[in-house]
Amino acid sequence: MKIGVFDSGIGGKSVASAIEKAMPEHQVVFRDDSKNLPYGTKSIEAIYEGCLPVLQLLVSDGCEVIVVACNTVSTNLIERLRQEISVPLIAVEPMVKPASKQTKSKVIAVCATPRTLSSKRYETLKEQYAVGIKVIEPDCSDWTSMIENDEVDKVKLARIIDDVCNQGADVIVLGCTHYHWIEDLINDMANNRAVVLQPEQAVIKQLNKVINA
Ligand code: DGL
């Protein structure tokens, strides 16, 4: 089967290669919308106009299921896109639920784009799962560009990770697929003070469910 993977940019590539590795019997087709990135600081309407034609292309490529490997799109637009796109869409969202279950300190940090953090869906995830838990949302507004341009400012990043750990966070959620590329770096900077969560294995599990349904 052809599995489509979509993101604004290279974040989705990390998800696509995790899927390829776990499901070699399927063909993964990755498409991005790099001319319009970053999505995370754009209006919902601009993101919709950017991503819809690319998702339609994946359908014309013959993809029978598409992973929307972009938290920004999933949290703001998944319901609307499901009405437009004829194949199942798998959403990638910040892992607030597993983080809330895992935290012992009752403090978690969610690293995500401004547009994800301002979405209704993210608000709902916090209301449902982060009851009694402090959620720190550091400013990651320039992380996508930093990662796309391979210009990670390690000093600035370390300061942010130190700050969330010093505030007591023992779980750090990577709520933007671009950040998967700096997962190891963040892990090193957290230095056993916090675990880092990202959704690739959960996506693969969900994909298997949809494919075998
Ligand atoms: N990788 C995307 C996400 O998961 C969006 C990054 C961006 O374009 O700002 O949110």
JSON list of C-alpha atoms and ligand atoms in Angstrom, two decimals:
[
{"chain": "A", "resi": 1, "resn": "MET", "atom": "CA", "xyz": [0.00, 0.00, 0.00]},
{"chain": "A", "resi": 2, "resn": "LYS", "atom": "CA", "xyz": [1.08, 3.57, -0.59]},
{"chain": "A", "resi": 3, "resn": "ILE", "atom": "CA", "xyz": [1.20, 5.61, 2.62]},
{"chain": "A", "resi": 4, "resn": "GLY", "atom": "CA", "xyz": [1.32, 9.39, 2.22]},
{"chain": "A", "resi": 5, "resn": "VAL", "atom": "CA", "xyz": [3.19, 11.55, 4.73]},
{"chain": "A", "resi": 6, "resn": "PHE", "atom": "CA", "xyz": [2.71, 15.30, 4.75]},
{"chain": "A", "resi": 7, "resn": "ASP", "atom": "CA", "xyz": [4.39, 18.16, 6.60]},
{"chain": "A", "resi": 8, "resn": "SER", "atom": "CA", "xyz": [5.27, 21.76, 5.86]},
{"chain": "A", "resi": 9, "resn": "GLY", "atom": "CA", "xyz": [8.94, 20.70, 5.68]},
{"chain": "A", "resi": 10, "resn": "ILE", "atom": "CA", "xyz": [11.61, 18.34, 6.97]},
{"chain": "A", "resi": 11, "resn": "GLY", "atom": "CA", "xyz": [9.74, 17.45, 10.18]},
{"chain": "A", "resi": 12, "resn": "GLY", "atom": "CA", "xyz": [7.66, 14.98, 8.22]},
{"chain": "A", "resi": 13, "resn": "LYS", "atom": "CA", "xyz": [10.77, 13.33, 6.80]},
{"chain": "A", "resi": 14, "resn": "SER", "atom": "CA", "xyz": [11.71, 12.05, 10.22]},
{"chain": "A", "resi": 15, "resn": "VAL", "atom": "CA", "xyz": [8.22, 10.57, 10.61]},
{"chain": "A", "resi": 16, "resn": "ALA", "atom": "CA", "xyz": [8.35, 9.13, 7.06]},
{"chain": "A", "resi": 17, "resn": "SER", "atom": "CA", "xyz": [11.64, 7.36, 7.69]},
{"chain": "A", "resi": 18, "resn": "ALA", "atom": "CA", "xyz": [10.38, 5.92, 10.99]},
{"chain": "A", "resi": 19, "resn": "ILE", "atom": "CA", "xyz": [7.37, 4.51, 9.10]},
{"chain": "A", "resi": 20, "resn": "GLU", "atom": "CA", "xyz": [9.59, 3.14, 6.30]},
{"chain": "A", "resi": 21, "resn": "LYS", "atom": "CA", "xyz": [11.75, 1.41, 8.86]},
{"chain": "A", "resi": 22, "resn": "ALA", "atom": "CA", "xyz": [8.84, -0.09, 10.79]},
{"chain": "A", "resi": 23, "resn": "MET", "atom": "CA", "xyz": [6.71, -1.02, 7.76]},
{"chain": "A", "resi": 24, "resn": "PRO", "atom": "CA", "xyz": [9.06, -1.95, 4.90]},
{"chain": "A", "resi": 25, "resn": "GLU", "atom": "CA", "xyz": [6.27, -3.85, 3.12]},
{"chain": "A", "resi": 26, "resn": "HIS", "atom": "CA", "xyz": [4.58, -0.52, 2.31]},
{"chain": "A", "resi": 27, "resn": "GLN", "atom": "CA", "xyz": [5.64, 2.36, 0.10]},
{"chain": "A", "resi": 28, "resn": "VAL", "atom": "CA", "xyz": [5.95, 5.74, 1.77]},
{"chain": "A", "resi": 29, "resn": "VAL", "atom": "CA", "xyz": [5.37, 8.86, -0.31]},
{"chain": "A", "resi": 30, "resn": "PHE", "atom": "CA", "xyz": [6.47, 12.09, 1.35]},
{"chain": "A", "resi": 31, "resn": "ARG", "atom": "CA", "xyz": [5.39, 15.55, 0.23]},
{"chain": "A", "resi": 32, "resn": "ASP", "atom": "CA", "xyz": [5.96, 18.92, 1.85]},
{"chain": "A", "resi": 33, "resn": "ASP", "atom": "CA", "xyz": [4.94, 22.52, 1.30]},
{"chain": "A", "resi": 34, "resn": "SER", "atom": "CA", "xyz": [8.36, 24.06, 1.79]},
{"chain": "A", "resi": 35, "resn": "LYS", "atom": "CA", "xyz": [7.56, 27.17, -0.21]},
{"chain": "A", "resi": 36, "resn": "ASN", "atom": "CA", "xyz": [5.03, 28.17, 2.46]},
{"chain": "A", "resi": 37, "resn": "LEU", "atom": "CA", "xyz": [6.85, 27.21, 5.64]},
{"chain": "A", "resi": 38, "resn": "PRO", "atom": "CA", "xyz": [6.98, 27.89, 8.50]},
{"chain": "A", "resi": 39, "resn": "TYR", "atom": "CA", "xyz": [3.30, 27.13, 9.11]},
{"chain": "A", "resi": 40, "resn": "GLY", "atom": "CA", "xyz": [3.55, 27.72, 12.84]},
{"chain": "A", "resi": 41, "resn": "THR", "atom": "CA", "xyz": [3.36, 31.50, 12.62]},
{"chain": "A", "resi": 42, "resn": "LYS", "atom": "CA", "xyz": [0.82, 31.70, 9.77]},
{"chain": "A", "resi": 43, "resn": "SER", "atom": "CA", "xyz": [-2.95, 32.20, 9.87]},
{"chain": "A", "resi": 44, "resn": "ILE", "atom": "CA", "xyz": [-5.14, 29.09, 9.86]},
{"chain": "A", "resi": 45, "resn": "GLU", "atom": "CA", "xyz": [-6.55, 30.09, 6.46]},
{"chain": "A", "resi": 46, "resn": "ALA", "atom": "CA", "xyz": [-3.08, 30.47, 4.93]},
{"chain": "A", "resi": 47, "resn": "ILE", "atom": "CA", "xyz": [-2.09, 27.05, 6.29]},
{"chain": "A", "resi": 48, "resn": "TYR", "atom": "CA", "xyz": [-5.28, 25.50, 4.88]},
{"chain": "A", "resi": 49, "resn": "GLU", "atom": "CA", "xyz": [-4.63, 26.96, 1.44]},
{"chain": "A", "resi": 50, "resn": "GLY", "atom": "CA", "xyz": [-1.05, 25.72, 1.53]},
{"chain": "A", "resi": 51, "resn": "CYS", "atom": "CA", "xyz": [-1.67, 22.18, 2.68]},
{"chain": "A", "resi": 52, "resn": "LEU", "atom": "CA", "xyz": [-4.89, 21.23, 0.86]},
{"chain": "A", "resi": 53, "resn": "PRO", "atom": "CA", "xyz": [-3.38, 20.99, -2.68]},
{"chain": "A", "resi": 54, "resn": "VAL", "atom": "CA", "xyz": [-0.43, 18.97, -1.38]},
{"chain": "A", "resi": 55, "resn": "LEU", "atom": "CA", "xyz": [-2.74, 16.51, 0.39]},
{"chain": "A", "resi": 56, "resn": "GLN", "atom": "CA", "xyz": [-4.75, 16.24, -2.83]},
{"chain": "A", "resi": 57, "resn": "LEU", "atom": "CA", "xyz": [-1.54, 15.45, -4.70]},
{"chain": "A", "resi": 58, "resn": "LEU", "atom": "CA", "xyz": [-0.84, 12.60, -2.30]},
{"chain": "A", "resi": 59, "resn": "VAL", "atom": "CA", "xyz": [-4.30, 11.22, -3.08]},
{"chain": "A", "resi": 60, "resn": "SER", "atom": "CA", "xyz": [-3.53, 11.44, -6.82]},
{"chain": "A", "resi": 61, "resn": "ASP", "atom": "CA", "xyz": [-0.21, 9.70, -6.13]},
{"chain": "A", "resi": 62, "resn": "GLY", "atom": "CA", "xyz": [-2.35, 6.74, -5.07]},
{"chain": "A", "resi": 63, "resn": "CYS", "atom": "CA", "xyz": [-1.92, 7.01, -1.31]},
{"chain": "A", "resi": 64, "resn": "GLU", "atom": "CA", "xyz": [-4.64, 5.10, 0.52]},
{"chain": "A", "resi": 65, "resn": "VAL", "atom": "CA", "xyz": [-3.93, 6.67, 3.89]},
{"chain": "A", "resi": 66, "resn": "ILE", "atom": "CA", "xyz": [-2.12, 9.91, 4.77]},
{"chain": "A", "resi": 67, "resn": "VAL", "atom": "CA", "xyz": [-0.23, 10.80, 7.94]},
{"chain": "A", "resi": 68, "resn": "VAL", "atom": "CA", "xyz": [-0.54, 14.51, 8.62]},
{"chain": "A", "resi": 69, "resn": "ALA", "atom": "CA", "xyz": [2.90, 14.68, 10.23]},
{"chain": "A", "resi": 70, "resn": "CYS", "atom": "CA", "xyz": [2.38, 18.27, 11.24]},
{"chain": "A", "resi": 71, "resn": "ASN", "atom": "CA", "xyz": [0.99, 19.17, 14.65]},
{"chain": "A", "resi": 72, "resn": "THR", "atom": "CA", "xyz": [0.15, 22.66, 13.42]},
{"chain": "A", "resi": 73, "resn": "VAL", "atom": "CA", "xyz": [-2.12, 21.31, 10.67]},
{"chain": "A", "resi": 74, "resn": "SER", "atom": "CA", "xyz": [-3.57, 18.47, 12.75]},
{"chain": "A", "resi": 75, "resn": "THR", "atom": "CA", "xyz": [-4.53, 20.60, 15.74]},
{"chain": "A", "resi": 76, "resn": "ASN", "atom": "CA", "xyz": [-6.13, 23.36, 13.67]},
{"chain": "A", "resi": 77, "resn": "LEU", "atom": "CA", "xyz": [-7.52, 21.75, 10.55]},
{"chain": "A", "resi": 78, "resn": "ILE", "atom": "CA", "xyz": [-7.88, 17.99, 10.73]},
{"chain": "A", "resi": 79, "resn": "GLU", "atom": "CA", "xyz": [-11.69, 17.93, 10.85]},
{"chain": "A", "resi": 80, "resn": "ARG", "atom": "CA", "xyz": [-11.99, 20.33, 7.93]},
{"chain": "A", "resi": 81, "resn": "LEU", "atom": "CA", "xyz": [-9.43, 18.42, 5.88]},
{"chain": "A", "resi": 82, "resn": "ARG", "atom": "CA", "xyz": [-11.19, 15.12, 6.56]},
{"chain": "A", "resi": 83, "resn": "GLN", "atom": "CA", "xyz": [-14.20, 16.55, 4.77]},
{"chain": "A", "resi": 84, "resn": "GLU", "atom": "CA", "xyz": [-12.08, 17.40, 1.72]},
{"chain": "A", "resi": 85, "resn": "ILE", "atom": "CA", "xyz": [-9.76, 14.43, 1.45]},
{"chain": "A", "resi": 86, "resn": "SER", "atom": "CA", "xyz": [-11.15, 11.05, 0.42]},
{"chain": "A", "resi": 87, "resn": "VAL", "atom": "CA", "xyz": [-8.67, 8.79, 2.27]},
{"chain": "A", "resi": 88, "resn": "PRO", "atom": "CA", "xyz": [-8.17, 8.38, 6.05]},
{"chain": "A", "resi": 89, "resn": "LEU", "atom": "CA", "xyz": [-6.01, 11.08, 7.62]},
{"chain": "A", "resi": 90, "resn": "ILE", "atom": "CA", "xyz": [-3.91, 10.20, 10.67]},
{"chain": "A", "resi": 91, "resn": "ALA", "atom": "CA", "xyz": [-3.32, 13.23, 12.89]},
{"chain": "A", "resi": 92, "resn": "VAL", "atom": "CA", "xyz": [-0.14, 13.96, 14.84]},
{"chain": "A", "resi": 93, "resn": "GLU", "atom": "CA", "xyz": [-0.84, 15.92, 18.02]},
{"chain": "A", "resi": 94, "resn": "PRO", "atom": "CA", "xyz": [1.18, 16.97, 21.09]},
{"chain": "A", "resi": 95, "resn": "MET", "atom": "CA", "xyz": [1.38, 14.00, 23.47]},
{"chain": "A", "resi": 96, "resn": "VAL", "atom": "CA", "xyz": [-0.30, 15.73, 26.41]},
{"chain": "A", "resi": 97, "resn": "LYS", "atom": "CA", "xyz": [-2.10, 12.57, 27.51]},
{"chain": "A", "resi": 98, "resn": "PRO", "atom": "CA", "xyz": [0.95, 10.25, 27.80]},
{"chain": "A", "resi": 99, "resn": "ALA", "atom": "CA", "xyz": [3.01, 13.08, 29.30]},
{"chain": "A", "resi": 100, "resn": "SER", "atom": "CA", "xyz": [0.38, 13.73, 31.95]},
{"chain": "A", "resi": 101, "resn": "LYS", "atom": "CA", "xyz": [0.28, 10.03, 32.80]},
{"chain": "A", "resi": 102, "resn": "GLN", "atom": "CA", "xyz": [4.06, 9.78, 33.00]},
{"chain": "A", "resi": 103, "resn": "THR", "atom": "CA", "xyz": [4.95, 12.87, 35.01]},
{"chain": "A", "resi": 104, "resn": "LYS", "atom": "CA", "xyz": [5.77, 12.38, 38.66]},
{"chain": "A", "resi": 105, "resn": "SER", "atom": "CA", "xyz": [6.52, 16.04, 39.38]},
{"chain": "A", "resi": 106, "resn": "LYS", "atom": "CA", "xyz": [3.16, 17.10, 37.87]},
{"chain": "A", "resi": 107, "resn": "VAL", "atom": "CA", "xyz": [5.00, 19.53, 35.64]},
{"chain": "A", "resi": 108, "resn": "ILE", "atom": "CA", "xyz": [5.41, 18.95, 31.90]},
{"chain": "A", "resi": 109, "resn": "ALA", "atom": "CA", "xyz": [6.77, 21.08, 29.07]},
{"chain": "A", "resi": 110, "resn": "VAL", "atom": "CA", "xyz": [5.21, 21.20, 25.61]},
{"chain": "A", "resi": 111, "resn": "CYS", "atom": "CA", "xyz": [7.43, 22.48, 22.82]},
{"chain": "A", "resi": 112, "resn": "ALA", "atom": "CA", "xyz": [5.27, 23.40, 19.83]},
{"chain": "A", "resi": 113, "resn": "THR", "atom": "CA", "xyz": [4.60, 26.16, 17.29]},
{"chain": "A", "resi": 114, "resn": "PRO", "atom": "CA", "xyz": [2.58, 29.24, 18.32]},
{"chain": "A", "resi": 115, "resn": "ARG", "atom": "CA", "xyz": [-0.26, 28.13, 16.04]},
{"chain": "A", "resi": 116, "resn": "THR", "atom": "CA", "xyz": [-0.43, 24.71, 17.71]},
{"chain": "A", "resi": 117, "resn": "LEU", "atom": "CA", "xyz": [-0.37, 26.23, 21.18]},
{"chain": "A", "resi": 118, "resn": "SER", "atom": "CA", "xyz": [-3.22, 28.59, 20.29]},
{"chain": "A", "resi": 119, "resn": "SER", "atom": "CA", "xyz": [-5.44, 25.86, 18.77]},
{"chain": "A", "resi": 120, "resn": "LYS", "atom": "CA", "xyz": [-8.74, 24.77, 20.31]},
{"chain": "A", "resi": 121, "resn": "ARG", "atom": "CA", "xyz": [-7.70, 21.14, 20.00]},
{"chain": "A", "resi": 122, "resn": "TYR", "atom": "CA", "xyz": [-4.59, 21.71, 22.12]},
{"chain": "A", "resi": 123, "resn": "GLU", "atom": "CA", "xyz": [-6.68, 23.56, 24.68]},
{"chain": "A", "resi": 124, "resn": "THR", "atom": "CA", "xyz": [-9.04, 20.58, 24.80]},
{"chain": "A", "resi": 125, "resn": "LEU", "atom": "CA", "xyz": [-6.15, 18.13, 25.21]},
{"chain": "A", "resi": 126, "resn": "LYS", "atom": "CA", "xyz": [-4.97, 20.11, 28.25]},
{"chain": "A", "resi": 127, "resn": "GLU", "atom": "CA", "xyz": [-8.48, 20.36, 29.72]},
{"chain": "A", "resi": 128, "resn": "GLN", "atom": "CA", "xyz": [-9.03, 16.63, 29.30]},
{"chain": "A", "resi": 129, "resn": "TYR", "atom": "CA", "xyz": [-5.68, 15.19, 30.30]},
{"chain": "A", "resi": 130, "resn": "ALA", "atom": "CA", "xyz": [-3.54, 17.77, 32.10]},
{"chain": "A", "resi": 131, "resn": "VAL", "atom": "CA", "xyz": [-5.86, 18.26, 35.06]},
{"chain": "A", "resi": 132, "resn": "GLY", "atom": "CA", "xyz": [-3.80, 19.30, 38.07]},
{"chain": "A", "resi": 133, "resn": "ILE", "atom": "CA", "xyz": [-0.65, 19.44, 35.96]},
{"chain": "A", "resi": 134, "resn": "LYS", "atom": "CA", "xyz": [1.41, 22.52, 35.24]},
{"chain": "A", "resi": 135, "resn": "VAL", "atom": "CA", "xyz": [2.11, 22.82, 31.53]},
{"chain": "A", "resi": 136, "resn": "ILE", "atom": "CA", "xyz": [5.09, 24.96, 30.54]},
{"chain": "A", "resi": 137, "resn": "GLU", "atom": "CA", "xyz": [5.06, 26.21, 26.96]},
{"chain": "A", "resi": 138, "resn": "PRO", "atom": "CA", "xyz": [8.45, 27.70, 26.11]},
{"chain": "A", "resi": 139, "resn": "ASP", "atom": "CA", "xyz": [8.79, 30.08, 23.18]},
{"chain": "A", "resi": 140, "resn": "CYS", "atom": "CA", "xyz": [9.77, 27.87, 20.25]},
{"chain": "A", "resi": 141, "resn": "SER", "atom": "CA", "xyz": [8.59, 30.27, 17.55]},
{"chain": "A", "resi": 142, "resn": "ASP", "atom": "CA", "xyz": [11.92, 30.25, 15.69]},
{"chain": "A", "resi": 143, "resn": "TRP", "atom": "CA", "xyz": [12.73, 26.55, 16.06]},
{"chain": "A", "resi": 144, "resn": "THR", "atom": "CA", "xyz": [11.27, 25.43, 12.70]},
{"chain": "A", "resi": 145, "resn": "SER", "atom": "CA", "xyz": [13.43, 27.91, 10.76]},
{"chain": "A", "resi": 146, "resn": "MET", "atom": "CA", "xyz": [16.41, 27.13, 12.94]},
{"chain": "A", "resi": 147, "resn": "ILE", "atom": "CA", "xyz": [16.08, 23.43, 12.11]},
{"chain": "A", "resi": 148, "resn": "GLU", "atom": "CA", "xyz": [15.19, 23.91, 8.42]},
{"chain": "A", "resi": 149, "resn": "ASN", "atom": "CA", "xyz": [18.29, 26.08, 7.96]},
{"chain": "A", "resi": 150, "resn": "ASP", "atom": "CA", "xyz": [20.49, 23.80, 10.04]},
{"chain": "A", "resi": 151, "resn": "GLU", "atom": "CA", "xyz": [21.31, 26.70, 12.34]},
{"chain": "A", "resi": 152, "resn": "VAL", "atom": "CA", "xyz": [20.46, 25.31, 15.75]},
{"chain": "A", "resi": 153, "resn": "ASP", "atom": "CA", "xyz": [21.50, 27.79, 18.43]},
{"chain": "A", "resi": 154, "resn": "LYS", "atom": "CA", "xyz": [22.68, 25.30, 21.05]},
{"chain": "A", "resi": 155, "resn": "VAL", "atom": "CA", "xyz": [23.27, 27.92, 23.73]},
{"chain": "A", "resi": 156, "resn": "LYS", "atom": "CA", "xyz": [19.74, 29.29, 23.42]},
{"chain": "A", "resi": 157, "resn": "LEU", "atom": "CA", "xyz": [18.27, 25.79, 23.26]},
{"chain": "A", "resi": 158, "resn": "ALA", "atom": "CA", "xyz": [20.18, 24.67, 26.35]},
{"chain": "A", "resi": 159, "resn": "ARG", "atom": "CA", "xyz": [18.92, 27.74, 28.22]},
{"chain": "A", "resi": 160, "resn": "ILE", "atom": "CA", "xyz": [15.31, 26.84, 27.39]},
{"chain": "A", "resi": 161, "resn": "ILE", "atom": "CA", "xyz": [15.72, 23.18, 28.33]},
{"chain": "A", "resi": 162, "resn": "ASP", "atom": "CA", "xyz": [17.49, 24.14, 31.56]},
{"chain": "A", "resi": 163, "resn": "ASP", "atom": "CA", "xyz": [14.72, 26.57, 32.39]},
{"chain": "A", "resi": 164, "resn": "VAL", "atom": "CA", "xyz": [11.90, 24.03, 31.97]},
{"chain": "A", "resi": 165, "resn": "CYS", "atom": "CA", "xyz": [13.84, 21.43, 33.96]},
{"chain": "A", "resi": 166, "resn": "ASN", "atom": "CA", "xyz": [14.53, 23.98, 36.71]},
{"chain": "A", "resi": 167, "resn": "GLN", "atom": "CA", "xyz": [10.79, 24.69, 36.83]},
{"chain": "A", "resi": 168, "resn": "GLY", "atom": "CA", "xyz": [10.32, 21.01, 37.63]},
{"chain": "A", "resi": 169, "resn": "ALA", "atom": "CA", "xyz": [9.32, 19.52, 34.27]},
{"chain": "A", "resi": 170, "resn": "ASP", "atom": "CA", "xyz": [10.15, 15.82, 34.16]},
{"chain": "A", "resi": 171, "resn": "VAL", "atom": "CA", "xyz": [8.55, 15.23, 30.73]},
{"chain": "A", "resi": 172, "resn": "ILE", "atom": "CA", "xyz": [9.26, 17.29, 27.61]},
{"chain": "A", "resi": 173, "resn": "VAL", "atom": "CA", "xyz": [6.82, 16.84, 24.73]},
{"chain": "A", "resi": 174, "resn": "LEU", "atom": "CA", "xyz": [8.03, 17.48, 21.19]},
{"chain": "A", "resi": 175, "resn": "GLY", "atom": "CA", "xyz": [4.80, 18.90, 19.75]},
{"chain": "A", "resi": 176, "resn": "CYS", "atom": "CA", "xyz": [6.25, 19.76, 16.36]},
{"chain": "A", "resi": 177, "resn": "THR", "atom": "CA", "xyz": [7.73, 17.15, 14.05]},
{"chain": "A", "resi": 178, "resn": "HIS", "atom": "CA", "xyz": [10.62, 19.43, 13.09]},
{"chain": "A", "resi": 179, "resn": "TYR", "atom": "CA", "xyz": [11.88, 19.07, 16.67]},
{"chain": "A", "resi": 180, "resn": "HIS", "atom": "CA", "xyz": [12.33, 15.32, 16.19]},
{"chain": "A", "resi": 181, "resn": "TRP", "atom": "CA", "xyz": [15.60, 16.24, 14.48]},
{"chain": "A", "resi": 182, "resn": "ILE", "atom": "CA", "xyz": [16.91, 17.72, 17.74]},
{"chain": "A", "resi": 183, "resn": "GLU", "atom": "CA", "xyz": [15.49, 15.03, 20.01]},
{"chain": "A", "resi": 184, "resn": "ASP", "atom": "CA", "xyz": [18.95, 13.64, 20.89]},
{"chain": "A", "resi": 185, "resn": "LEU", "atom": "CA", "xyz": [20.27, 17.13, 21.58]},
{"chain": "A", "resi": 186, "resn": "ILE", "atom": "CA", "xyz": [17.34, 17.92, 23.88]},
{"chain": "A", "resi": 187, "resn": "ASN", "atom": "CA", "xyz": [17.77, 14.58, 25.62]},
{"chain": "A", "resi": 188, "resn": "ASP", "atom": "CA", "xyz": [21.44, 15.36, 26.25]},
{"chain": "A", "resi": 189, "resn": "MET", "atom": "CA", "xyz": [20.59, 18.83, 27.53]},
{"chain": "A", "resi": 190, "resn": "ALA", "atom": "CA", "xyz": [17.87, 17.46, 29.83]},
{"chain": "A", "resi": 191, "resn": "ASN", "atom": "CA", "xyz": [20.58, 15.15, 31.18]},
{"chain": "A", "resi": 192, "resn": "ASN", "atom": "CA", "xyz": [18.22, 12.66, 32.87]},
{"chain": "A", "resi": 193, "resn": "ARG", "atom": "CA", "xyz": [16.14, 15.41, 34.50]},
{"chain": "A", "resi": 194, "resn": "ALA", "atom": "CA", "xyz": [13.28, 14.87, 32.03]},
{"chain": "A", "resi": 195, "resn": "VAL", "atom": "CA", "xyz": [12.21, 12.30, 29.45]},
{"chain": "A", "resi": 196, "resn": "VAL", "atom": "CA", "xyz": [11.51, 13.47, 25.92]},
{"chain": "A", "resi": 197, "resn": "LEU", "atom": "CA", "xyz": [8.36, 12.27, 24.14]},
{"chain": "A", "resi": 198, "resn": "GLN", "atom": "CA", "xyz": [7.63, 12.31, 20.43]},
{"chain": "A", "resi": 199, "resn": "PRO", "atom": "CA", "xyz": [4.85, 10.52, 18.54]},
{"chain": "A", "resi": 200, "resn": "GLU", "atom": "CA", "xyz": [6.49, 8.37, 15.85]},
{"chain": "A", "resi": 201, "resn": "GLN", "atom": "CA", "xyz": [5.77, 5.00, 17.49]},
{"chain": "A", "resi": 202, "resn": "ALA", "atom": "CA", "xyz": [2.19, 6.04, 18.28]},
{"chain": "A", "resi": 203, "resn": "VAL", "atom": "CA", "xyz": [1.68, 7.03, 14.63]},
{"chain": "A", "resi": 204, "resn": "ILE", "atom": "CA", "xyz": [2.98, 3.64, 13.46]},
{"chain": "A", "resi": 205, "resn": "LYS", "atom": "CA", "xyz": [0.60, 1.89, 15.85]},
{"chain": "A", "resi": 206, "resn": "GLN", "atom": "CA", "xyz": [-2.33, 3.97, 14.57]},
{"chain": "A", "resi": 207, "resn": "LEU", "atom": "CA", "xyz": [-1.30, 3.34, 10.95]},
{"chain": "A", "resi": 208, "resn": "ASN", "atom": "CA", "xyz": [-1.30, -0.41, 11.53]},
{"chain": "A", "resi": 209, "resn": "LYS", "atom": "CA", "xyz": [-4.78, -0.13, 13.04]},
{"chain": "A", "resi": 210, "resn": "VAL", "atom": "CA", "xyz": [-6.15, 1.82, 10.06]},
{"chain": "A", "resi": 211, "resn": "ILE", "atom": "CA", "xyz": [-4.46, -0.41, 7.47]},
{"chain": "A", "resi": 212, "resn": "ASN", "atom": "CA", "xyz": [-5.68, -3.61, 9.10]},
{"chain": "A", "resi": 213, "resn": "ALA", "atom": "CA", "xyz": [-9.22, -2.37, 9.82]},
{"chain": "B", "resi": 1, "resn": "DGL", "atom": "N1", "xyz": [6.38, 20.37, 11.57]},
{"chain": "B", "resi": 1, "resn": "DGL", "atom": "C1", "xyz": [5.21, 21.10, 11.83]},
{"chain": "B", "resi": 1, "resn": "DGL", "atom": "C2", "xyz": [4.54, 20.75, 13.13]},
{"chain": "B", "resi": 1, "resn": "DGL", "atom": "O1", "xyz": [4.60, 19.60, 13.54]},
{"chain": "B", "resi": 1, "resn": "DGL", "atom": "C3", "xyz": [5.14, 22.56, 11.47]},
{"chain": "B", "resi": 1, "resn": "DGL", "atom": "C4", "xyz": [6.37, 23.40, 11.51]},
{"chain": "B", "resi": 1, "resn": "DGL", "atom": "C5", "xyz": [6.14, 24.75, 10.84]},
{"chain": "B", "resi": 1, "resn": "DGL", "atom": "O2", "xyz": [5.99, 24.76, 9.61]},
{"chain": "B", "resi": 1, "resn": "DGL", "atom": "O3", "xyz": [6.13, 25.75, 11.55]},
{"chain": "B", "resi": 1, "resn": "DGL", "atom": "O4", "xyz": [3.90, 21.56, 13.76]}
]
